[in-house]
Amino acid sequence: MSSIAPWEALEHGRRLAEHGIAQLDAPVSGGTAGAEAGRLAIMVGGDRKVFDRVLPVLQPLGRPAYLGPAGSGQIAKLANQVIVGVTIGAVSEGIALARSGGLDLDAFLEAVRGGLAGSAVLEQLGPRMIAGDFSVRGRSSTHLKDIRNTLQYAAERRLPLELTKQLEAAFASVIDRYGDLDHSALILNFRSDGFATR
C-alpha cells in the first residue's frame, strides 16, 4: 500500500510471482484523517481475481477501486498526487492573492467554498495555510518524491506535464528554504505578505 513508482510495483510483482505469491499494488489517498476514519481512497492494480479475494480485507480501510493490471494502482496514485499538488498550489496562490488585497481570509474561504473553487484541499488545508500551521500531516518530501516519479513516468511516454514540472520546483523550493514541512507549506513560496510558520 506504499506509494512507489509503477516500475517498482511491476518488479515486486514479478519477483513475488517467482515464489508463487500474488501481489496487488494498492496505494492510498486520504491522509491520516482518512486512515483513522476508514475512508481512504485505495487504488488497486494487479490480478482481478486476487483483488476480489482480498476485498474484505481492504474494505474496512476505505473505498478500494480496481484499476487494472499490476502497476495500475501506482499510476493512479501518481495522477492523484498531481491533482492534489496542483490544487494545493492553486489554493496557495488564491489565498496569497486574497491576502495581498487585504481580504478577511476566513470570509474569503467561506465565499469560495460553495463554488467551483471548493475542494477537499481548500477545506482541509486552507485554514491551516491561513493559520501558518504547517505541522506535518502530509510530508512535502513525500509529495516531491511522487511528483518526481510522475515526471519520470511521463518522460518515458513523451507526455509533457508542464504544471507538474512547476510543482516539482515549488516543493523543492519550500523544502530547501523551510525544511520538510507539511505539503500545505507550499504557500510559503508566497511569503512576501507575511505568512508565518509554526
mmCIF file of C-alpha atoms in Angstrom:
data_model
loop_
_atom_site.group_PDB
_atom_site.id
_atom_site.type_symbol
_atom_site.label_atom_id
_atom_site.label_comp_id
_atom_site.label_asym_id
_atom_site.label_seq_id
_atom_site.Cartn_x
_atom_site.Cartn_y
_atom_site.Cartn_z
ATOM 1 C CA MET A 1 0.000 0.000 0.000
ATOM 2 C CA SER A 2 3.047 2.256 -0.223
ATOM 3 C CA SER A 3 3.273 4.917 -2.902
ATOM 4 C CA ILE A 4 6.081 3.701 -5.128
ATOM 5 C CA ALA A 5 6.917 4.032 -8.803
ATOM 6 C CA PRO A 6 4.865 1.861 -11.204
ATOM 7 C CA TRP A 7 8.011 0.109 -12.450
ATOM 8 C CA GLU A 8 8.876 -0.840 -8.860
ATOM 9 C CA ALA A 9 5.426 -2.351 -8.368
ATOM 10 C CA LEU A 10 5.866 -4.406 -11.541
ATOM 11 C CA GLU A 11 9.264 -5.639 -10.370
ATOM 12 C CA HIS A 12 7.887 -6.563 -6.935
ATOM 13 C CA GLY A 13 5.067 -8.490 -8.588
ATOM 14 C CA ARG A 14 7.466 -10.327 -10.887
ATOM 15 C CA ARG A 15 9.779 -11.321 -8.051
ATOM 16 C CA LEU A 16 6.931 -12.436 -5.789
ATOM 17 C CA ALA A 17 5.331 -14.449 -8.608
ATOM 18 C CA GLU A 18 8.561 -16.472 -8.878
ATOM 19 C CA HIS A 19 7.752 -17.721 -5.370
ATOM 20 C CA GLY A 20 4.054 -18.307 -6.045
ATOM 21 C CA ILE A 21 2.960 -15.182 -4.146
ATOM 22 C CA ALA A 22 0.248 -12.917 -5.509
ATOM 23 C CA GLN A 23 0.681 -9.164 -5.134
ATOM 24 C CA LEU A 24 -1.505 -6.105 -5.545
ATOM 25 C CA ASP A 25 -0.240 -2.565 -5.659
ATOM 26 C CA ALA A 26 -2.747 -0.584 -3.605
ATOM 27 C CA PRO A 27 -1.557 2.919 -2.712
ATOM 28 C CA VAL A 28 -3.949 5.160 -0.823
ATOM 29 C CA SER A 29 -5.071 8.758 -0.601
ATOM 30 C CA GLY A 30 -6.855 10.484 2.244
ATOM 31 C CA GLY A 31 -4.100 11.127 4.730
ATOM 32 C CA THR A 32 -4.085 10.368 8.420
ATOM 33 C CA ALA A 33 -7.676 11.541 8.863
ATOM 34 C CA GLY A 34 -8.897 9.218 6.115
ATOM 35 C CA ALA A 35 -6.994 6.283 7.579
ATOM 36 C CA GLU A 36 -8.352 6.865 11.074
ATOM 37 C CA ALA A 37 -11.909 7.139 9.759
ATOM 38 C CA GLY A 38 -11.646 4.169 7.368
ATOM 39 C CA ARG A 39 -12.290 6.458 4.382
ATOM 40 C CA LEU A 40 -9.121 6.038 2.339
ATOM 41 C CA ALA A 41 -9.259 6.023 -1.436
ATOM 42 C CA ILE A 42 -7.492 2.748 -2.302
ATOM 43 C CA MET A 43 -6.202 2.491 -5.888
ATOM 44 C CA VAL A 44 -5.543 -1.136 -6.785
ATOM 45 C CA GLY A 45 -3.605 -2.769 -9.596
ATOM 46 C CA GLY A 46 -2.989 -6.466 -10.166
ATOM 47 C CA ASP A 47 -4.942 -9.623 -10.899
ATOM 48 C CA ARG A 48 -8.709 -9.063 -10.666
ATOM 49 C CA LYS A 49 -9.267 -12.444 -9.017
ATOM 50 C CA VAL A 50 -6.759 -11.573 -6.278
ATOM 51 C CA PHE A 51 -8.473 -8.205 -5.801
ATOM 52 C CA ASP A 52 -11.858 -9.915 -5.422
ATOM 53 C CA ARG A 53 -10.377 -12.333 -2.891
ATOM 54 C CA VAL A 54 -8.847 -9.632 -0.672
ATOM 55 C CA LEU A 55 -11.682 -7.114 -0.971
ATOM 56 C CA PRO A 56 -12.976 -7.952 2.546
ATOM 57 C CA VAL A 57 -9.538 -7.038 3.932
ATOM 58 C CA LEU A 58 -9.405 -3.710 2.075
ATOM 59 C CA GLN A 59 -12.989 -2.510 2.594
ATOM 60 C CA PRO A 60 -12.663 -1.584 6.299
ATOM 61 C CA LEU A 61 -9.864 0.823 5.296
ATOM 62 C CA GLY A 62 -11.893 2.781 2.769
ATOM 63 C CA ARG A 63 -13.019 2.570 -0.857
ATOM 64 C CA PRO A 64 -10.944 0.080 -2.858
ATOM 65 C CA ALA A 65 -11.144 0.550 -6.629
ATOM 66 C CA TYR A 66 -9.773 -1.986 -9.085
ATOM 67 C CA LEU A 67 -7.983 -0.102 -11.881
ATOM 68 C CA GLY A 68 -6.281 -2.748 -13.991
ATOM 69 C CA PRO A 69 -3.170 -4.934 -14.128
ATOM 70 C CA ALA A 70 -0.103 -4.648 -11.928
ATOM 71 C CA GLY A 71 1.210 -1.110 -11.679
ATOM 72 C CA SER A 72 -2.196 0.466 -12.327
ATOM 73 C CA GLY A 73 -2.674 1.426 -8.691
ATOM 74 C CA GLN A 74 0.642 3.256 -8.685
ATOM 75 C CA ILE A 75 -0.161 5.085 -11.933
ATOM 76 C CA ALA A 76 -3.456 6.196 -10.379
ATOM 77 C CA LYS A 77 -1.617 7.366 -7.262
ATOM 78 C CA LEU A 78 0.770 9.446 -9.368
ATOM 79 C CA ALA A 79 -2.197 11.045 -11.131
ATOM 80 C CA ASN A 80 -3.820 11.635 -7.746
ATOM 81 C CA GLN A 81 -0.684 13.350 -6.456
ATOM 82 C CA VAL A 82 -0.574 15.633 -9.489
ATOM 83 C CA ILE A 83 -4.210 16.646 -8.937
ATOM 84 C CA VAL A 84 -3.705 17.169 -5.195
ATOM 85 C CA GLY A 85 -0.405 19.018 -5.631
ATOM 86 C CA VAL A 86 -1.618 21.348 -8.359
ATOM 87 C CA THR A 87 -4.718 22.034 -6.262
ATOM 88 C CA ILE A 88 -2.537 22.844 -3.234
ATOM 89 C CA GLY A 89 -0.620 25.235 -5.465
ATOM 90 C CA ALA A 90 -3.828 26.854 -6.732
ATOM 91 C CA VAL A 91 -5.223 27.250 -3.191
ATOM 92 C CA SER A 92 -1.869 28.713 -2.101
ATOM 93 C CA GLU A 93 -1.842 31.271 -4.886
ATOM 94 C CA GLY A 94 -5.509 32.143 -4.350
ATOM 95 C CA ILE A 95 -5.038 32.730 -0.617
ATOM 96 C CA ALA A 96 -1.865 34.733 -1.221
ATOM 97 C CA LEU A 97 -3.710 36.890 -3.759
ATOM 98 C CA ALA A 98 -6.648 37.427 -1.379
ATOM 99 C CA ARG A 99 -4.277 38.296 1.447
ATOM 100 C CA SER A 100 -2.384 40.795 -0.699
ATOM 101 C CA GLY A 101 -5.681 42.604 -1.268
ATOM 102 C CA GLY A 102 -6.352 42.853 2.464
ATOM 103 C CA LEU A 103 -9.316 40.441 2.430
ATOM 104 C CA ASP A 104 -10.554 38.702 5.567
ATOM 105 C CA LEU A 105 -9.191 35.266 4.691
ATOM 106 C CA ASP A 106 -11.716 33.278 6.700
ATOM 107 C CA ALA A 107 -14.515 35.170 4.927
ATOM 108 C CA PHE A 108 -12.762 34.526 1.603
ATOM 109 C CA LEU A 109 -12.700 30.758 2.228
ATOM 110 C CA GLU A 110 -16.381 30.838 3.135
ATOM 111 C CA ALA A 111 -17.207 32.806 -0.018
ATOM 112 C CA VAL A 112 -15.481 30.415 -2.437
ATOM 113 C CA ARG A 113 -16.254 27.129 -0.680
ATOM 114 C CA GLY A 114 -19.625 26.619 -2.379
ATOM 115 C CA GLY A 115 -18.448 27.360 -5.921
ATOM 116 C CA LEU A 116 -16.165 25.533 -8.315
ATOM 117 C CA ALA A 117 -13.138 26.500 -6.199
ATOM 118 C CA GLY A 118 -14.453 24.328 -3.374
ATOM 119 C CA SER A 119 -12.420 21.161 -2.772
ATOM 120 C CA ALA A 120 -11.124 18.871 -0.047
ATOM 121 C CA VAL A 121 -7.778 20.679 -0.340
ATOM 122 C CA LEU A 122 -9.466 24.046 0.243
ATOM 123 C CA GLU A 123 -11.460 22.664 3.190
ATOM 124 C CA GLN A 124 -8.612 20.828 4.907
ATOM 125 C CA LEU A 125 -5.537 22.881 4.046
ATOM 126 C CA GLY A 126 -6.898 26.396 3.504
ATOM 127 C CA PRO A 127 -7.486 27.154 7.206
ATOM 128 C CA ARG A 128 -4.095 25.685 8.096
ATOM 129 C CA MET A 129 -2.392 27.820 5.456
ATOM 130 C CA ILE A 130 -4.070 30.929 6.846
ATOM 131 C CA ALA A 131 -3.066 29.994 10.403
ATOM 132 C CA GLY A 132 0.507 29.191 9.379
ATOM 133 C CA ASP A 133 0.128 25.682 10.810
ATOM 134 C CA PHE A 134 2.465 23.505 8.764
ATOM 135 C CA SER A 135 2.830 20.656 11.256
ATOM 136 C CA VAL A 136 3.267 17.511 9.213
ATOM 137 C CA ARG A 137 0.250 15.509 8.159
ATOM 138 C CA GLY A 138 1.342 15.050 4.548
ATOM 139 C CA ARG A 139 5.105 15.475 4.191
ATOM 140 C CA SER A 140 6.414 17.768 1.428
ATOM 141 C CA SER A 141 9.294 15.383 0.704
ATOM 142 C CA THR A 142 6.849 12.526 0.111
ATOM 143 C CA HIS A 143 4.825 14.634 -2.298
ATOM 144 C CA LEU A 144 8.026 15.693 -4.066
ATOM 145 C CA LYS A 145 9.100 12.039 -4.389
ATOM 146 C CA ASP A 146 5.761 11.183 -6.005
ATOM 147 C CA ILE A 147 5.962 14.170 -8.351
ATOM 148 C CA ARG A 148 9.462 13.163 -9.443
ATOM 149 C CA ASN A 149 8.248 9.595 -10.097
ATOM 150 C CA THR A 150 5.392 11.106 -12.119
ATOM 151 C CA LEU A 151 7.764 13.161 -14.241
ATOM 152 C CA GLN A 152 9.987 10.150 -14.896
ATOM 153 C CA TYR A 153 6.982 8.032 -15.884
ATOM 154 C CA ALA A 154 5.636 10.840 -18.094
ATOM 155 C CA ALA A 155 9.020 11.402 -19.758
ATOM 156 C CA GLU A 156 9.193 7.737 -20.760
ATOM 157 C CA ARG A 157 5.856 8.238 -22.523
ATOM 158 C CA ARG A 158 6.759 11.631 -24.019
ATOM 159 C CA LEU A 159 3.896 13.181 -22.061
ATOM 160 C CA PRO A 160 4.514 16.868 -21.283
ATOM 161 C CA LEU A 161 3.241 17.746 -17.804
ATOM 162 C CA GLU A 162 4.148 21.419 -17.505
ATOM 163 C CA LEU A 163 2.199 22.159 -14.309
ATOM 164 C CA THR A 164 3.774 19.100 -12.706
ATOM 165 C CA LYS A 165 7.246 20.402 -13.572
ATOM 166 C CA GLN A 166 6.386 23.694 -11.862
ATOM 167 C CA LEU A 167 5.053 21.744 -8.889
ATOM 168 C CA GLU A 168 8.346 19.874 -8.563
ATOM 169 C CA ALA A 169 10.237 23.171 -8.427
ATOM 170 C CA ALA A 170 7.773 24.636 -5.900
ATOM 171 C CA PHE A 171 8.047 21.712 -3.470
ATOM 172 C CA ALA A 172 11.843 21.619 -3.831
ATOM 173 C CA SER A 173 11.969 25.351 -3.056
ATOM 174 C CA VAL A 174 9.870 25.021 0.110
ATOM 175 C CA ILE A 175 11.946 22.098 1.395
ATOM 176 C CA ASP A 176 15.203 23.903 0.619
ATOM 177 C CA ARG A 177 14.128 27.159 2.297
ATOM 178 C CA TYR A 178 11.981 25.979 5.230
ATOM 179 C CA GLY A 179 12.583 22.267 5.758
ATOM 180 C CA ASP A 180 10.379 19.238 5.274
ATOM 181 C CA LEU A 181 7.061 20.726 6.421
ATOM 182 C CA ASP A 182 3.519 19.657 5.596
ATOM 183 C CA HIS A 183 2.653 19.908 1.899
ATOM 184 C CA SER A 184 0.350 22.827 2.727
ATOM 185 C CA ALA A 185 3.577 24.798 3.273
ATOM 186 C CA LEU A 186 3.636 25.283 -0.493
ATOM 187 C CA ILE A 187 2.048 28.655 0.340
ATOM 188 C CA LEU A 188 5.386 29.720 1.840
ATOM 189 C CA ASN A 189 6.537 30.355 -1.727
ATOM 190 C CA PHE A 190 4.340 33.472 -1.375
ATOM 191 C CA ARG A 191 5.796 34.762 1.904
ATOM 192 C CA SER A 192 6.139 38.422 0.968
ATOM 193 C CA ASP A 193 2.804 39.218 2.618
ATOM 194 C CA GLY A 194 3.650 37.737 5.985
ATOM 195 C CA PHE A 195 2.755 34.037 6.117
ATOM 196 C CA ALA A 196 4.346 32.557 9.226
ATOM 197 C CA THR A 197 5.417 29.072 10.227
ATOM 198 C CA ARG A 198 4.644 27.220 13.421
#
